[in-house]
mmCIF file of C-alpha atoms in Angstrom:
data_model
loop_
_atom_site.group_PDB
_atom_site.id
_atom_site.type_symbol
_atom_site.label_atom_id
_atom_site.label_comp_id
_atom_site.label_asym_id
_atom_site.label_seq_id
_atom_site.Cartn_x
_atom_site.Cartn_y
_atom_site.Cartn_z
ATOM 1 C CA MET A 280 4.425 -1.789 0.568
ATOM 2 C CA ILE A 281 4.496 1.075 -1.885
ATOM 3 C CA LEU A 282 2.544 4.230 -2.692
ATOM 4 C CA TYR A 283 0.420 4.753 -5.784
ATOM 5 C CA GLY A 284 2.456 6.467 -8.500
ATOM 6 C CA VAL A 285 5.924 5.631 -7.203
ATOM 7 C CA THR A 286 6.622 2.845 -9.704
ATOM 8 C CA ASN A 287 5.421 1.799 -13.120
ATOM 9 C CA VAL A 288 5.834 -1.147 -15.463
ATOM 10 C CA SER A 289 7.728 -0.901 -18.719
ATOM 11 C CA LEU A 290 6.570 -2.467 -21.974
ATOM 12 C CA ALA A 291 8.848 -5.420 -21.194
ATOM 13 C CA HIS A 292 6.793 -5.945 -17.998
ATOM 14 C CA SER A 293 9.695 -5.125 -15.714
ATOM 15 C CA VAL A 294 9.142 -2.851 -12.740
ATOM 16 C CA ASN A 295 10.868 0.493 -13.075
ATOM 17 C CA GLY A 296 12.172 2.065 -9.893
ATOM 18 C CA HIS A 297 11.398 5.343 -8.194
ATOM 19 C CA GLN A 298 9.635 7.891 -10.360
ATOM 20 C CA TRP A 299 11.513 11.170 -9.956
ATOM 21 C CA LEU A 300 8.386 13.143 -10.793
ATOM 22 C CA PHE A 301 6.556 11.640 -7.814
ATOM 23 C CA ALA A 302 5.763 14.553 -5.497
ATOM 24 C CA GLY A 303 3.794 12.632 -2.892
ATOM 25 C CA LEU A 304 0.127 12.041 -2.313
ATOM 26 C CA SER A 305 -2.297 14.713 -1.212
ATOM 27 C CA LEU A 306 -3.473 14.442 2.391
ATOM 28 C CA MET A 307 -6.864 13.177 1.215
ATOM 29 C CA GLU A 308 -5.274 10.456 -0.943
ATOM 30 C CA ALA A 309 -2.733 9.560 1.736
ATOM 31 C CA LYS A 310 -5.541 8.795 4.214
ATOM 32 C CA LYS A 311 -7.060 6.147 1.885
ATOM 33 C CA LEU A 312 -5.940 2.515 2.043
ATOM 34 C CA SER A 313 -6.565 2.335 -1.709
ATOM 35 C CA SER A 314 -3.442 4.490 -2.210
ATOM 36 C CA TYR A 315 -1.128 1.818 -0.786
ATOM 37 C CA PHE A 316 -0.092 -1.439 -2.432
ATOM 38 C CA HIS A 317 1.790 -4.643 -1.683
ATOM 39 C CA PHE A 318 5.075 -4.729 -3.593
ATOM 40 C CA THR A 319 4.706 -8.444 -4.363
ATOM 41 C CA GLU A 320 3.267 -10.650 -7.084
ATOM 42 C CA PRO A 321 -0.429 -9.644 -7.381
ATOM 43 C CA VAL A 322 -3.081 -12.080 -6.228
ATOM 44 C CA ASN A 323 -6.319 -10.119 -6.732
ATOM 45 C CA LEU A 324 -5.398 -9.062 -10.272
ATOM 46 C CA LYS A 325 -5.458 -12.672 -11.452
ATOM 47 C CA ASN A 326 -9.006 -13.062 -10.122
ATOM 48 C CA LYS A 327 -10.426 -10.129 -12.118
ATOM 49 C CA THR A 328 -12.591 -10.686 -15.156
ATOM 50 C CA LEU A 329 -11.540 -9.465 -18.602
ATOM 51 C CA LEU A 330 -14.110 -6.673 -18.355
ATOM 52 C CA GLU A 331 -12.618 -5.480 -15.053
ATOM 53 C CA LYS A 332 -9.093 -5.695 -16.472
ATOM 54 C CA ALA A 333 -10.096 -3.559 -19.476
ATOM 55 C CA ASP A 334 -10.423 -0.461 -17.257
ATOM 56 C CA LEU A 335 -6.998 -0.901 -15.651
ATOM 57 C CA ASP A 336 -3.909 1.064 -16.599
ATOM 58 C CA PRO A 337 -1.232 -1.631 -17.038
ATOM 59 C CA SER A 338 1.577 0.759 -16.120
ATOM 60 C CA THR A 339 0.159 1.545 -12.660
ATOM 61 C CA ASP A 340 -2.663 -0.890 -11.784
ATOM 62 C CA PHE A 341 -0.595 -4.040 -11.437
ATOM 63 C CA LEU A 342 -0.322 -4.460 -7.642
ATOM 64 C CA ASP A 343 -2.824 -5.448 -4.943
ATOM 65 C CA SER A 344 -4.226 -2.642 -2.813
ATOM 66 C CA LEU A 345 -4.190 -2.814 0.996
ATOM 67 C CA GLU A 346 -7.921 -2.080 1.043
ATOM 68 C CA ARG A 347 -8.547 -5.596 -0.337
ATOM 69 C CA ASP A 348 -6.550 -7.381 2.384
ATOM 70 C CA ILE A 349 -8.250 -10.159 4.285
ATOM 71 C CA PRO A 350 -9.387 -9.813 7.011
ATOM 72 C CA GLN A 351 -10.891 -6.386 6.424
ATOM 73 C CA GLY A 352 -9.720 -3.954 9.086
ATOM 74 C CA SER A 353 -6.228 -5.417 9.396
ATOM 75 C CA TRP A 354 -4.666 -1.973 8.716
ATOM 76 C CA THR A 355 -5.082 1.273 10.631
ATOM 77 C CA VAL A 356 -4.478 4.714 9.131
ATOM 78 C CA GLN A 357 -3.538 7.461 11.571
ATOM 79 C CA LEU A 358 -2.332 11.041 11.338
ATOM 80 C CA GLU A 359 0.696 11.960 13.443
ATOM 81 C CA LYS A 360 2.584 15.202 14.151
ATOM 82 C CA GLY A 361 -0.464 17.411 13.781
ATOM 83 C CA GLY A 362 -1.621 15.739 10.577
ATOM 84 C CA THR A 363 1.676 16.137 8.724
ATOM 85 C CA VAL A 364 2.565 12.417 8.679
ATOM 86 C CA VAL A 365 0.282 9.529 7.725
ATOM 87 C CA VAL A 366 1.102 6.264 9.513
ATOM 88 C CA LEU A 367 -0.260 2.849 8.553
ATOM 89 C CA ARG A 368 -0.030 0.069 11.124
ATOM 90 C CA SER A 369 -0.631 -3.606 10.513
ATOM 91 C CA LEU A 370 -2.777 -5.402 13.059
ATOM 92 C CA LEU A 371 -1.904 -8.730 11.438
ATOM 93 C CA TRP A 372 1.879 -8.277 11.676
ATOM 94 C CA LEU A 373 2.262 -6.349 14.933
ATOM 95 C CA GLY A 374 5.054 -3.798 14.841
ATOM 96 C CA LEU A 375 4.918 -3.234 11.061
ATOM 97 C CA MET A 376 4.471 0.465 10.279
ATOM 98 C CA PHE A 377 4.555 2.478 7.061
ATOM 99 C CA TYR A 378 4.724 6.271 6.928
ATOM 100 C CA HIS A 379 4.287 8.952 4.285
ATOM 101 C CA VAL A 380 4.664 12.721 4.501
ATOM 102 C CA PRO A 381 1.926 14.041 2.173
ATOM 103 C CA MET A 382 2.957 16.333 -0.689
ATOM 104 C CA THR A 383 6.580 15.172 -0.395
ATOM 105 C CA GLU A 384 8.441 12.158 -1.764
ATOM 106 C CA ARG A 385 9.273 10.986 1.772
ATOM 107 C CA TYR A 386 7.947 7.567 2.757
ATOM 108 C CA GLY A 387 9.225 4.361 4.315
ATOM 109 C CA TYR A 388 8.489 1.474 6.596
ATOM 110 C CA VAL A 389 9.878 -0.176 9.684
ATOM 111 C CA CYS A 390 9.130 -3.355 11.607
ATOM 112 C CA PHE A 391 9.695 -3.580 15.347
ATOM 113 C CA GLY A 392 7.808 -6.844 15.757
ATOM 114 C CA THR A 393 8.847 -10.446 16.209
ATOM 115 C CA GLY A 394 7.688 -11.520 12.744
ATOM 116 C CA GLU A 395 4.873 -13.588 14.187
ATOM 117 C CA LYS A 396 1.376 -13.378 12.728
ATOM 118 C CA ASN A 397 -1.299 -12.060 15.101
ATOM 119 C CA LEU A 398 -3.638 -15.074 15.192
ATOM 120 C CA ASP A 399 -5.983 -13.253 17.567
ATOM 121 C CA LEU A 400 -6.884 -10.611 14.938
ATOM 122 C CA PRO A 401 -10.264 -12.153 13.935
ATOM 123 C CA PHE A 402 -11.346 -11.913 17.580
ATOM 124 C CA MET A 403 -10.151 -8.304 17.837
ATOM 125 C CA LEU A 404 -12.184 -7.000 14.882
#
């Protein structure tokens, strides 16, 4: 998983690493699932029409957002430490957590789970 604005794509379509000008997301942006992306080959991008693709910025809009994950509601966004840390938790992969400290370049993830998919999730939502 990665934050919006941390990486970009070069003209040769290779992913460039950490952007040193990245200063973190605002608290409002950090609370939105649309600000977080899977750092894998995009699936939803291939399903977009040419008209939808015309409005995309190819240097930043090349990954799938967490807000489009199926089933809907498989991620929780919570504020910790008095609202100074945003924590995302996966309900599909129990124990997977991602954190970001808004307005800083600090972010990361950790998994304390067993690596087993939560097959009961559709009944929990």
